[in-house]
Short mmCIF file of C-alpha atoms in Angstrom, two decimals:
data_model
loop_
_atom_site.label_atom_id
_atom_site.label_comp_id
_atom_site.label_asym_id
_atom_site.label_seq_id
_atom_site.Cartn_x
_atom_site.Cartn_y
_atom_site.Cartn_z
CA UNK A 584 14.15 3.13 -21.12
CA UNK A 585 15.25 2.52 -24.68
CA UNK A 586 12.19 0.51 -25.69
CA UNK A 587 9.57 2.91 -24.33
CA UNK A 588 10.01 6.65 -24.43
CA UNK A 589 6.69 8.47 -24.24
CA UNK A 590 3.65 8.27 -21.96
CA UNK A 591 1.54 7.17 -24.92
CA UNK A 592 3.88 4.32 -25.81
CA UNK A 593 3.76 3.14 -22.19
CA UNK A 594 -0.04 3.36 -21.98
CA UNK A 595 -0.39 1.37 -25.21
CA UNK A 596 2.15 -1.18 -24.00
CA UNK A 597 0.48 -1.81 -20.62
CA UNK A 598 -3.01 -2.18 -22.09
CA UNK A 599 -2.80 -5.94 -22.53
CA UNK A 600 -0.80 -6.37 -19.31
CA UNK A 601 -3.85 -5.47 -17.23
CA UNK A 602 -5.93 -8.16 -15.52
CA UNK A 603 -9.33 -8.53 -17.12
CA UNK A 604 -12.11 -6.78 -15.22
CA UNK A 605 -14.74 -9.46 -14.83
CA UNK A 606 -17.39 -7.32 -16.52
CA UNK A 607 -19.97 -9.97 -17.41
CA UNK A 608 -19.76 -11.63 -13.99
CA UNK A 609 -20.06 -8.21 -12.31
CA UNK A 610 -23.12 -7.34 -14.41
CA UNK A 611 -24.84 -10.63 -13.61
CA UNK A 612 -24.04 -10.27 -9.88
CA UNK A 613 -25.28 -6.68 -9.87
CA UNK A 614 -28.49 -7.77 -11.65
CA UNK A 615 -29.18 -10.59 -9.20
CA UNK A 616 -28.36 -8.61 -6.04
CA UNK A 617 -29.99 -5.37 -7.18
CA UNK A 618 -33.02 -7.30 -8.44
CA UNK A 619 -33.33 -9.23 -5.17
CA UNK A 620 -33.23 -6.04 -3.12
CA UNK A 621 -35.92 -4.53 -5.33
CA UNK A 622 -38.10 -7.66 -5.11
CA UNK A 623 -37.72 -7.53 -1.32
CA UNK A 624 -38.74 -3.84 -1.43
CA UNK A 625 -41.78 -4.67 -3.56
CA UNK A 626 -42.69 -7.40 -1.08
CA UNK A 627 -42.53 -4.92 1.79
CA UNK A 628 -44.64 -2.48 -0.21
CA UNK A 629 -47.32 -5.03 -1.05
CA UNK A 630 -47.41 -6.46 2.46
CA UNK A 631 -47.78 -3.07 4.12
CA UNK A 632 -50.67 -2.34 1.74
CA UNK A 633 -52.34 -5.66 2.45
CA UNK A 634 -51.67 -6.28 6.13
CA UNK A 635 -51.29 -2.74 7.49
CA UNK A 636 -54.08 -1.49 5.20
CA UNK A 637 -52.07 1.57 4.11
CA UNK A 638 -52.54 3.65 0.98
CA UNK A 639 -49.81 3.65 -1.72
CA UNK A 640 -47.99 6.71 -0.38
CA UNK A 641 -47.83 5.45 3.20
CA UNK A 642 -46.87 1.94 2.09
CA UNK A 643 -43.97 3.41 0.09
CA UNK A 644 -42.82 5.34 3.17
CA UNK A 645 -42.93 2.22 5.34
CA UNK A 646 -41.01 0.27 2.68
CA UNK A 647 -38.31 2.95 2.44
CA UNK A 648 -37.94 3.22 6.23
CA UNK A 649 -37.46 -0.54 6.54
CA UNK A 650 -34.96 -0.73 3.63
CA UNK A 651 -32.91 2.19 4.97
CA UNK A 652 -32.87 0.61 8.41
CA UNK A 653 -31.67 -2.72 7.00
CA UNK A 654 -28.95 -0.98 4.91
CA UNK A 655 -27.75 1.03 7.90
CA UNK A 656 -27.88 -1.97 10.21
CA UNK A 657 -25.91 -4.24 7.86
CA UNK A 658 -23.34 -1.46 7.42
CA UNK A 659 -22.93 -1.03 11.16
CA UNK A 660 -22.30 -4.73 11.75
CA UNK A 661 -19.81 -4.85 8.86
CA UNK A 662 -21.83 -6.98 6.42
CA UNK A 663 -22.86 -4.44 3.77
CA UNK A 664 -19.32 -3.88 2.48
CA UNK A 665 -18.98 -7.65 2.02
CA UNK A 666 -22.21 -7.75 0.02
CA UNK A 667 -20.97 -4.73 -1.97
CA UNK A 668 -17.81 -6.62 -2.92
CA UNK A 669 -19.91 -9.10 -4.91
CA UNK A 670 -22.97 -7.06 -5.75
CA UNK A 671 -21.21 -3.91 -7.01
CA UNK A 672 -23.75 -1.48 -8.44
CA UNK A 673 -26.47 -3.94 -7.40
CA UNK A 674 -26.09 -2.88 -3.77
CA UNK A 675 -25.05 0.74 -4.41
CA UNK A 676 -27.99 1.90 -6.56
CA UNK A 677 -30.94 0.80 -4.34
CA UNK A 678 -31.78 2.95 -1.31
CA UNK A 679 -29.93 0.50 0.98
CA UNK A 680 -26.74 1.67 -0.76
CA UNK A 681 -27.64 5.25 0.00
CA UNK A 682 -28.00 4.31 3.67
CA UNK A 683 -24.58 2.61 3.47
CA UNK A 684 -22.97 5.69 1.95
CA UNK A 685 -24.11 7.83 4.89
CA UNK A 686 -23.61 5.38 7.75
CA UNK A 687 -20.12 4.27 6.62
CA UNK A 688 -18.49 7.75 6.82
CA UNK A 689 -20.48 8.56 9.96
CA UNK A 690 -18.95 5.50 11.67
CA UNK A 691 -15.54 6.14 10.18
CA UNK A 692 -15.15 9.78 11.15
CA UNK A 693 -16.68 9.50 14.63
CA UNK A 694 -13.09 9.30 15.89
CA UNK A 695 -12.50 12.86 14.73
CA UNK A 696 -15.37 14.08 16.94
CA UNK A 697 -19.09 14.72 16.48
CA UNK A 698 -18.74 18.18 14.90
CA UNK A 699 -15.73 18.07 12.56
CA UNK A 700 -15.92 14.28 12.17
CA UNK A 701 -19.48 12.91 11.96
CA UNK A 702 -21.09 16.29 11.23
CA UNK A 703 -18.69 17.47 8.56
CA UNK A 704 -17.87 14.16 6.86
CA UNK A 705 -21.17 12.23 7.06
CA UNK A 706 -22.20 13.26 3.55
CA UNK A 707 -18.76 12.87 1.97
CA UNK A 708 -20.04 9.97 -0.17
CA UNK A 709 -23.75 10.78 -0.34
CA UNK A 710 -23.20 14.52 -0.85
CA UNK A 711 -22.75 14.32 -4.64
CA UNK A 712 -25.92 12.19 -4.91
CA UNK A 713 -27.88 14.80 -2.95
CA UNK A 714 -26.45 17.77 -4.86
CA UNK A 715 -26.95 16.37 -8.34
CA UNK A 716 -30.11 14.42 -7.47
CA UNK A 717 -31.75 17.61 -6.18
CA UNK A 718 -30.44 19.69 -9.09
CA UNK A 719 -31.70 17.14 -11.63
CA UNK A 720 -35.14 17.02 -10.01
CA UNK A 721 -35.38 20.83 -10.13
CA UNK A 722 -34.51 20.83 -13.83
CA UNK A 723 -36.97 18.04 -14.58
CA UNK A 724 -39.58 19.93 -12.53
CA UNK A 725 -39.11 23.08 -14.60
CA UNK A 726 -39.35 21.14 -17.86
CA UNK A 727 -42.48 19.41 -16.60
CA UNK A 728 -44.01 22.79 -15.57
CA UNK A 729 -43.68 24.21 -19.08
CA UNK A 730 -44.44 21.12 -21.18
CA UNK A 731 -47.04 19.20 -19.20
CA UNK B 1092 38.32 13.89 -2.01
CA UNK B 1093 38.12 10.16 -2.55
CA UNK B 1094 35.34 9.32 -4.98
CA UNK B 1095 32.92 6.61 -3.86
CA UNK B 1096 30.36 7.34 -6.53
CA UNK B 1097 29.73 4.99 -9.44
CA UNK B 1098 28.06 6.51 -12.45
CA UNK B 1099 25.12 8.87 -12.03
CA UNK B 1100 23.14 7.29 -9.22
CA UNK B 1101 25.17 4.73 -7.27
CA UNK B 1102 27.35 4.88 -4.17
CA UNK B 1103 29.80 2.08 -3.41
CA UNK B 1104 30.74 1.59 0.24
CA UNK B 1105 34.36 0.53 0.57
CA UNK B 1106 33.72 0.14 4.26
CA UNK B 1107 30.23 -1.34 3.98
CA UNK B 1108 27.79 -0.88 6.90
CA UNK B 1109 26.45 -3.99 8.62
CA UNK B 1110 22.80 -4.90 9.09
CA UNK B 1111 23.04 -6.04 12.71
CA UNK B 1112 19.45 -7.08 13.20
CA UNK B 1113 15.86 -6.52 12.11
CA UNK B 1114 12.40 -6.74 13.64
CA UNK B 1115 9.02 -7.17 12.02
CA UNK B 1116 5.51 -7.06 13.39
CA UNK B 1117 2.42 -7.61 11.24
CA UNK B 1118 -1.37 -7.71 11.39
CA UNK B 1119 -3.65 -10.76 11.22
CA UNK B 1120 -4.01 -10.93 7.41
CA UNK B 1121 -0.23 -10.91 6.87
CA UNK B 1122 -0.02 -13.49 9.67
CA UNK B 1123 -2.14 -15.83 7.55
CA UNK B 1124 0.06 -15.31 4.49
CA UNK B 1125 2.89 -17.53 3.21
CA UNK B 1126 5.61 -15.64 5.15
CA UNK B 1127 3.87 -15.98 8.53
CA UNK B 1128 6.68 -17.97 10.16
CA UNK B 1129 9.31 -15.31 9.50
CA UNK B 1130 7.75 -12.41 11.39
CA UNK B 1131 8.74 -11.63 14.97
CA UNK B 1132 5.20 -10.97 16.05
CA UNK B 1133 1.75 -11.38 14.51
CA UNK B 1134 -0.99 -9.27 16.10
CA UNK B 1135 -4.32 -11.10 16.10
CA UNK B 1136 -6.27 -7.83 16.21
CA UNK B 1137 -5.44 -5.01 13.76
CA UNK B 1138 -6.64 -2.34 16.22
CA UNK B 1139 -4.09 -3.56 18.80
CA UNK B 1140 -6.68 -2.52 21.43
CA UNK B 1141 -6.14 1.12 20.46
CA UNK B 1142 -9.00 3.57 19.93
CA UNK B 1143 -8.09 4.55 16.36
CA UNK B 1144 -6.31 2.89 13.43
CA UNK B 1145 -3.76 5.72 13.45
CA UNK B 1146 -2.90 4.82 17.05
CA UNK B 1147 -2.72 1.17 16.01
CA UNK B 1148 -0.20 2.00 13.29
CA UNK B 1149 1.85 3.94 15.81
CA UNK B 1150 1.73 0.87 18.05
CA UNK B 1151 3.05 -1.34 15.22
CA UNK B 1152 5.86 1.12 14.47
CA UNK B 1153 6.88 1.58 18.10
CA UNK B 1154 6.62 -2.13 18.88
CA UNK B 1155 8.90 -3.09 15.97
CA UNK B 1156 11.62 -0.66 17.10
CA UNK B 1157 11.28 -1.73 20.75
CA UNK B 1158 11.52 -5.40 19.70
CA UNK B 1159 14.63 -4.61 17.68
CA UNK B 1160 16.33 -2.83 20.57
CA UNK B 1161 15.33 -5.63 22.93
CA UNK B 1162 16.84 -8.27 20.62
CA UNK B 1163 20.23 -6.55 20.70
CA UNK B 1164 19.90 -5.56 24.37
CA UNK B 1165 20.35 -1.92 23.44
CA UNK B 1166 18.69 1.17 24.84
CA UNK B 1167 17.54 4.30 23.01
CA UNK B 1168 20.66 6.02 24.30
CA UNK B 1169 22.89 3.61 22.32
CA UNK B 1170 21.34 4.68 19.02
CA UNK B 1171 22.74 7.76 17.28
CA UNK B 1172 19.90 8.36 14.83
CA UNK B 1173 16.41 7.13 14.15
CA UNK B 1174 15.36 7.47 10.48
CA UNK B 1175 11.90 6.42 9.38
CA UNK B 1176 8.59 7.20 7.79
CA UNK B 1177 5.12 5.92 6.99
CA UNK B 1178 2.18 6.65 4.69
CA UNK B 1179 0.03 8.83 6.92
CA UNK B 1180 -0.13 12.59 6.49
CA UNK B 1181 2.93 14.28 8.00
CA UNK B 1182 4.37 10.77 8.74
CA UNK B 1183 2.66 10.98 12.10
CA UNK B 1184 3.03 7.32 13.22
CA UNK B 1185 6.81 7.52 12.94
CA UNK B 1186 6.98 10.93 14.59
CA UNK B 1187 5.01 9.69 17.61
CA UNK B 1188 7.38 6.71 17.79
CA UNK B 1189 10.35 9.10 17.63
CA UNK B 1190 8.81 11.07 20.50
CA UNK B 1191 8.69 7.93 22.65
CA UNK B 1192 12.20 6.81 21.68
CA UNK B 1193 13.97 10.10 22.30
CA UNK B 1194 16.62 9.42 19.62
CA UNK B 1195 17.83 12.19 17.23
CA UNK B 1196 15.32 11.79 14.40
CA UNK B 1197 15.10 12.22 10.64
CA UNK B 1198 11.56 11.77 9.30
CA UNK B 1199 11.60 10.69 5.64
CA UNK B 1200 8.97 10.01 3.00
CA UNK B 1201 9.15 8.08 -0.26
CA UNK B 1202 5.72 6.47 0.01
CA UNK B 1203 6.20 2.69 -0.16
CA UNK B 1204 9.95 3.12 -0.83
CA UNK B 1205 10.43 4.90 2.50
CA UNK B 1206 12.29 1.94 4.02
CA UNK B 1207 14.86 2.07 1.20
CA UNK B 1208 15.31 5.82 1.47
CA UNK B 1209 15.93 5.47 5.21
CA UNK B 1210 18.42 2.61 4.69
CA UNK B 1211 20.32 4.54 2.02
CA UNK B 1212 20.65 7.65 4.18
CA UNK B 1213 21.59 5.59 7.24
CA UNK B 1214 24.25 3.71 5.24
CA UNK B 1215 25.80 6.99 4.09
CA UNK B 1216 25.88 8.39 7.62
CA UNK B 1217 27.49 5.23 8.97
CA UNK B 1218 29.97 4.81 6.10
CA UNK B 1219 30.89 8.48 6.57
CA UNK B 1220 31.65 7.64 10.22
CA UNK B 1221 29.14 10.12 11.56
CA UNK B 1222 27.31 7.47 13.58
CA UNK B 1223 27.83 4.02 15.06
CA UNK B 1224 24.27 2.71 15.35
CA UNK B 1225 21.22 3.82 13.38
CA UNK B 1226 17.69 2.45 13.56
CA UNK B 1227 15.46 2.75 10.48
CA UNK B 1228 11.79 1.87 10.25
CA UNK B 1229 8.77 1.99 7.94
CA UNK B 1230 5.16 1.16 8.68
CA UNK B 1231 1.72 1.10 7.11
CA UNK B 1232 -1.76 0.02 8.15
CA UNK B 1233 -4.52 -1.15 5.81
CA UNK B 1234 -7.31 0.66 7.64
CA UNK B 1235 -5.52 3.98 8.23
CA UNK B 1236 -4.37 4.02 4.59
CA UNK B 1237 -7.88 3.21 3.32
CA UNK B 1238 -9.41 6.07 5.25
CA UNK B 1239 -6.73 8.52 4.11
CA UNK B 1240 -6.38 7.52 0.46
CA UNK B 1241 -9.67 5.84 -0.46
CA UNK B 1242 -13.19 5.51 0.91
CA UNK B 1243 -14.53 4.73 4.40
CA UNK B 1244 -13.96 1.11 5.42
CA UNK B 1245 -17.61 0.06 5.61
CA UNK B 1246 -18.70 1.57 2.31
CA UNK B 1247 -19.82 -1.14 -0.11
CA UNK B 1248 -17.72 -0.33 -3.16
CA UNK B 1249 -16.02 -2.85 -5.43
CA UNK B 1250 -12.23 -2.85 -5.67
CA UNK B 1251 -10.64 -3.12 -9.11
CA UNK B 1252 -8.62 -6.18 -10.07
CA UNK B 1253 -5.49 -3.99 -10.27
CA UNK B 1254 -5.99 -2.66 -6.72
CA UNK B 1255 -3.48 -3.74 -4.10
CA UNK B 1256 -3.91 -4.40 -0.39
CA UNK B 1257 -1.97 -2.15 2.00
CA UNK B 1258 0.12 -4.26 4.36
CA UNK B 1259 -0.57 -3.80 8.07
CA UNK B 1260 2.77 -3.94 9.79
CA UNK B 1261 6.08 -2.33 10.59
CA UNK B 1262 9.64 -3.37 9.93
CA UNK B 1263 12.78 -1.94 11.47
CA UNK B 1264 16.48 -2.45 10.96
CA UNK B 1265 19.57 -1.73 13.05
CA UNK B 1266 22.57 -0.64 11.00
CA UNK B 1267 26.02 -0.39 12.44
CA UNK B 1268 29.62 0.06 11.37
CA UNK B 1269 31.32 -2.72 9.42
CA UNK B 1270 31.51 -5.77 11.71
CA UNK B 1271 29.75 -8.86 10.34
CA UNK B 1272 27.55 -9.94 7.44
CA UNK B 1273 25.19 -9.07 5.87
CA UNK B 1274 26.65 -5.83 4.50
CA UNK B 1275 25.17 -3.00 2.47
CA UNK B 1276 27.69 -2.55 -0.33
CA UNK B 1277 25.94 -0.41 -2.93
CA UNK B 1278 22.98 1.93 -2.98
CA UNK B 1279 21.38 3.27 -6.15
CA UNK B 1280 19.11 6.24 -5.56
CA UNK B 1281 16.17 6.48 -7.92
CA UNK B 1282 15.09 9.32 -10.16
CA UNK B 1283 11.36 10.10 -10.20
CA UNK B 1284 9.58 8.52 -13.18
CA UNK B 1285 6.14 9.43 -14.41
CA UNK B 1286 4.62 7.77 -17.46
CA UNK B 1287 1.29 9.51 -17.14
CA UNK B 1288 -0.66 6.85 -15.22
CA UNK B 1289 -3.44 8.55 -13.24
CA UNK B 1290 -5.34 5.67 -11.65
CA UNK B 1291 -4.54 5.44 -7.95
CA UNK B 1292 -5.91 1.89 -7.91
CA UNK B 1293 -3.34 0.75 -10.46
CA UNK B 1294 -0.09 1.56 -8.71
CA UNK B 1295 1.78 -1.49 -9.97
CA UNK B 1296 1.49 -0.18 -13.53
CA UNK B 1297 2.43 3.34 -12.41
CA UNK B 1298 5.51 2.22 -10.45
CA UNK B 1299 6.95 -0.41 -12.81
CA UNK B 1300 8.95 2.10 -14.95
CA UNK B 1301 10.56 3.53 -11.79
CA UNK B 1302 11.69 0.05 -10.74
CA UNK B 1303 12.96 -0.71 -14.25
CA UNK B 1304 14.91 2.57 -14.54
CA UNK B 1305 16.54 2.16 -11.12
CA UNK B 1306 17.50 -1.46 -11.80
CA UNK B 1307 18.91 -0.49 -15.24
CA UNK B 1308 20.90 2.39 -13.71
CA UNK B 1309 22.19 0.04 -11.03
CA UNK B 1310 23.44 -2.45 -13.63
CA UNK B 1311 24.93 0.35 -15.71
CA UNK B 1312 26.68 2.03 -12.77
CA UNK B 1313 28.02 -1.10 -11.08
CA UNK B 1314 28.59 -3.33 -14.10
CA UNK B 1315 26.62 -6.10 -12.37
CA UNK B 1316 24.34 -8.42 -14.32
CA UNK B 1317 21.13 -10.12 -13.14
CA UNK B 1318 23.02 -13.41 -12.68
CA UNK B 1319 25.35 -11.80 -10.13
CA UNK B 1320 22.42 -11.74 -7.74
CA UNK B 1321 20.77 -14.62 -5.91
CA UNK B 1322 17.60 -12.56 -5.80
CA UNK B 1323 16.33 -9.27 -7.17
CA UNK B 1324 13.25 -8.21 -5.23
CA UNK B 1325 11.13 -5.10 -5.79
CA UNK B 1326 8.96 -3.55 -3.09
CA UNK B 1327 5.27 -3.55 -3.88
CA UNK B 1328 4.60 -3.76 -7.60
CA UNK B 1329 2.10 -6.55 -7.05
CA UNK B 1330 1.22 -9.11 -9.70
CA UNK B 1331 0.51 -6.51 -12.41
CA UNK B 1332 3.65 -4.43 -11.88
CA UNK B 1333 5.86 -7.50 -11.47
CA UNK B 1334 4.92 -8.83 -14.90
CA UNK B 1335 5.45 -5.43 -16.52
CA UNK B 1336 8.84 -4.97 -14.82
CA UNK B 1337 10.04 -8.43 -15.84
CA UNK B 1338 8.96 -7.89 -19.45
CA UNK B 1339 10.43 -4.39 -19.69
CA UNK B 1340 13.77 -5.55 -18.28
CA UNK B 1341 13.82 -8.32 -20.88
CA UNK B 1342 13.15 -5.77 -23.63
CA UNK B 1343 16.10 -3.76 -22.31
CA UNK B 1344 18.28 -6.86 -22.54
CA UNK B 1345 18.24 -8.16 -18.96
CA UNK B 1346 16.59 -11.51 -18.33
CA UNK B 1347 15.56 -11.63 -14.66
CA UNK B 1348 12.94 -14.38 -14.97
CA UNK B 1349 14.99 -16.83 -12.85
CA UNK B 1350 15.76 -14.69 -9.82
CA UNK B 1351 13.24 -11.89 -9.67
CA UNK B 1352 10.20 -11.45 -7.46
CA UNK B 1353 8.29 -8.78 -5.58
CA UNK B 1354 7.66 -8.37 -1.83
CA UNK B 1355 4.01 -7.50 -2.47
CA UNK B 1356 3.50 -10.71 -4.43
CA UNK B 1357 5.21 -12.84 -1.78
CA UNK B 1358 3.44 -11.54 1.31
CA UNK B 1359 -0.07 -12.77 0.39
CA UNK B 1360 -1.18 -15.80 -1.55
CA UNK B 1361 -3.90 -16.19 -4.16
CA UNK B 1362 -6.53 -17.38 -1.68
CA UNK B 1363 -6.37 -14.20 0.39
CA UNK B 1364 -8.39 -12.29 -2.21
CA UNK B 1365 -6.31 -9.11 -2.23
CA UNK B 1366 -6.58 -8.72 -6.03
CA UNK B 1367 -3.08 -7.58 -7.19
CA UNK B 1368 -1.53 -8.54 -3.76
CA UNK B 1369 0.30 -6.33 -1.26
CA UNK B 1370 1.52 -2.74 -1.13
CA UNK B 1371 2.37 -0.07 1.43
CA UNK B 1372 5.46 1.24 3.18
CA UNK B 1373 5.26 -1.70 5.58
CA UNK B 1374 5.27 -4.23 2.72
CA UNK B 1375 8.95 -4.17 1.73
CA UNK B 1376 9.90 -3.37 5.35
CA UNK B 1377 8.35 -6.49 6.88
CA UNK B 1378 9.33 -8.78 4.00
CA UNK B 1379 12.95 -7.70 4.36
CA UNK B 1380 12.96 -7.65 8.16
CA UNK B 1381 11.18 -10.98 8.34
CA UNK B 1382 11.92 -13.21 5.38
CA UNK B 1383 14.94 -11.77 3.54
CA UNK B 1384 17.09 -11.08 6.61
CA UNK B 1385 16.46 -14.64 7.79
CA UNK B 1386 17.50 -16.04 4.40
CA UNK B 1387 20.66 -13.89 4.39
CA UNK B 1388 21.56 -15.10 7.88
CA UNK B 1389 21.03 -18.74 6.93
CA UNK B 1390 23.16 -18.15 3.79
CA UNK B 1391 20.27 -19.35 1.65
CA UNK B 1392 20.69 -16.01 -0.10
CA UNK B 1393 24.10 -14.37 -0.24
CA UNK B 1394 23.65 -11.42 -2.52
CA UNK B 1395 20.41 -9.62 -3.12
CA UNK B 1396 19.22 -6.46 -4.82
CA UNK B 1397 16.42 -4.98 -2.76
CA UNK B 1398 14.40 -2.39 -4.71
CA UNK B 1399 11.48 -0.86 -2.77
CA UNK B 1400 9.14 1.13 -4.99
CA UNK B 1401 6.98 4.12 -4.13
CA UNK B 1402 4.00 5.85 -5.74
CA UNK B 1403 4.42 9.42 -4.57
CA UNK B 1404 0.79 10.40 -5.11
CA UNK B 1405 -1.32 12.71 -3.02
CA UNK B 1406 -5.09 12.10 -2.75
CA UNK B 1407 -5.61 15.81 -3.53
CA UNK B 1408 -3.68 15.85 -6.81
CA UNK B 1409 -5.21 12.50 -7.83
CA UNK B 1410 -8.68 14.09 -7.51
CA UNK B 1411 -7.40 17.03 -9.52
CA UNK B 1412 -6.56 14.62 -12.33
CA UNK B 1413 -2.80 14.70 -11.94
CA UNK B 1414 -0.44 11.84 -12.71
CA UNK B 1415 1.44 9.66 -10.20
CA UNK B 1416 5.17 10.39 -9.82
CA UNK B 1417 6.97 7.19 -8.83
CA UNK B 1418 10.35 6.27 -7.38
CA UNK B 1419 12.45 3.17 -6.65
CA UNK B 1420 15.65 2.91 -4.64
CA UNK B 1421 17.99 -0.08 -5.00
CA UNK B 1422 20.20 -1.52 -2.28
CA UNK B 1423 22.78 -4.30 -2.70
CA UNK B 1424 23.08 -6.54 0.35
CA UNK B 1425 25.87 -9.12 0.44
CA UNK B 1426 27.20 -11.69 2.89
CA UNK B 1427 30.68 -11.57 1.35
CA UNK B 1428 31.33 -8.08 0.06
CA UNK B 1429 32.82 -8.32 -3.41
CA UNK B 1430 32.24 -4.63 -4.00
CA UNK B 1431 32.48 -5.04 -7.77
CA UNK B 1432 34.19 -2.44 -9.85
CA UNK B 1433 35.86 0.54 -8.22
CA UNK B 1434 34.98 4.15 -8.69
CA UNK B 1435 37.10 6.00 -11.18
#
C-alpha cells in the first residue's frame, strides 16, 4: 500500500478503528456479579455456623463445597458460560470460576478418552492457577517464616 | 506459449470455466440470520446427531457435496477432481469427505480463504482442459474451531468486541468447462501480508491489508475500476475489517463505498450478538453458494469480485507471540464475460 508502509504505521492507523471495549460496563457487571457470589458465599458461611453449629474452619469448608458444586453444576448444564459473558472477571475470580475452569475442559475433552482427554486436559485452564497459586503461597510462607 | 497472465498476480481465462451449481448447508445460528432463505439446508442441531463436533463438521462438508451432486444428477464417477479444505488440523473434515466420495482429491488450506484457493486451482485445471467437472468445497464449525483455536466451550470467559463468530456450515461448487453463465473470468492470487498484528481475536484488523493489497493488484493487473463491478465482497473481515478495508481503499484512490460489503458482515445481523460478525472457511463458502450464486442466476448481480480472506495463524505460534500472516484471493465472476484487457 502506498499510504501505509510499516507495521507501526498500520498499528497507529487502526487504533481508532477498533470498537470500544465497554470497560466501565464490564467493571460494574463484574463488581455486581462477583459481589453477589461473595455475598452468597458469606450467607452460606454464616448459616452453616448458625444452623449446623460448625466452627469457622468447618463452616468455610461447607461453604466452599457448596460453591464449587454450584459452579460445576451450572457449567455442566451450560449456564455458567452465559453468566461469564456478562460477569467477566466477576464470575472467574470466585471459587465458582475455578470449578468452571476444571469442569469445562473435562467435559470438552471427554471425547478424546478418559486418559489422554479428561486426564491430560482437565487442568488446561486451571493448571496455571494451581502452579502459580502454589508457588506464590510457598514464597509468602517463606517470607512469613523469617519476618513474623 | 500463449500468455494468459495479466500483471504479477492475475490470470485471465479466455475460455472461462462455468459455475454449474452450488450447494450450501448451515447450522442453526446461520439459519436465523438474514440470509436464511438462500441456503439449501439449515440444520436445527449443530451436532447433527453425531458424537463429536469434528464428526458434525464432516457431516456438513459431506452433505453439501452430496446435495450438489444430487442437484445436477451426477455421481462421484462423473467428477474428475475434488478440491477442498477446512479449518481443522490436517483438514480432516474434508479428507474424510474425500474418502467417502472416492474422487481424485487435492486437499488445500488457506484458512478462511480456502474456498477461493480451491476455486482458483479448479478454474486453472478446467481452463487448461485437464478436467471437465471439478467439485470444490470449504467448511467450518463454530464448536470444533473454538475447541481447536480458543478455549473449551463451557468456560465462562468474555469475548472481545473485535472477536468474530466462526460460521457453522459448508459450501460447495461444481465447476465445468465453458457452457453457460456465470463464468469465472479472472483470478488474482494473493501475496501473504503481515502488518504485525498478533491478537488472534482481532482477525478483521489482521486480514484487512491482505484484502486491500489483493484488490489493488486486481485493479492494477486487469485495469478494472470499482464501478465495473456490481458488487465487491470480501470473505470474513467482519465489521472491524470491513471499515478498515473500505477506508484504506479510499486512501489508495478507489472509492468502493457504494458496492462493497463482506460475507461475514452479511451472514449475521446485529441482534445475534456475535460481536464483529462472522468468520471461518465456511463463511465465504456458504454466502457465495447460497446468496451470491442465487443473485447471479437471477441477474440481480452480473459481475462480482469475490475476495475471500484468510488469517493463516496457528494456535502454537500465536501462543509463542508470533504475528498473523494473512492472505486474500480475488475471483471475478461474470454473467456476460467481457474479459477486459488482453494479456500482452
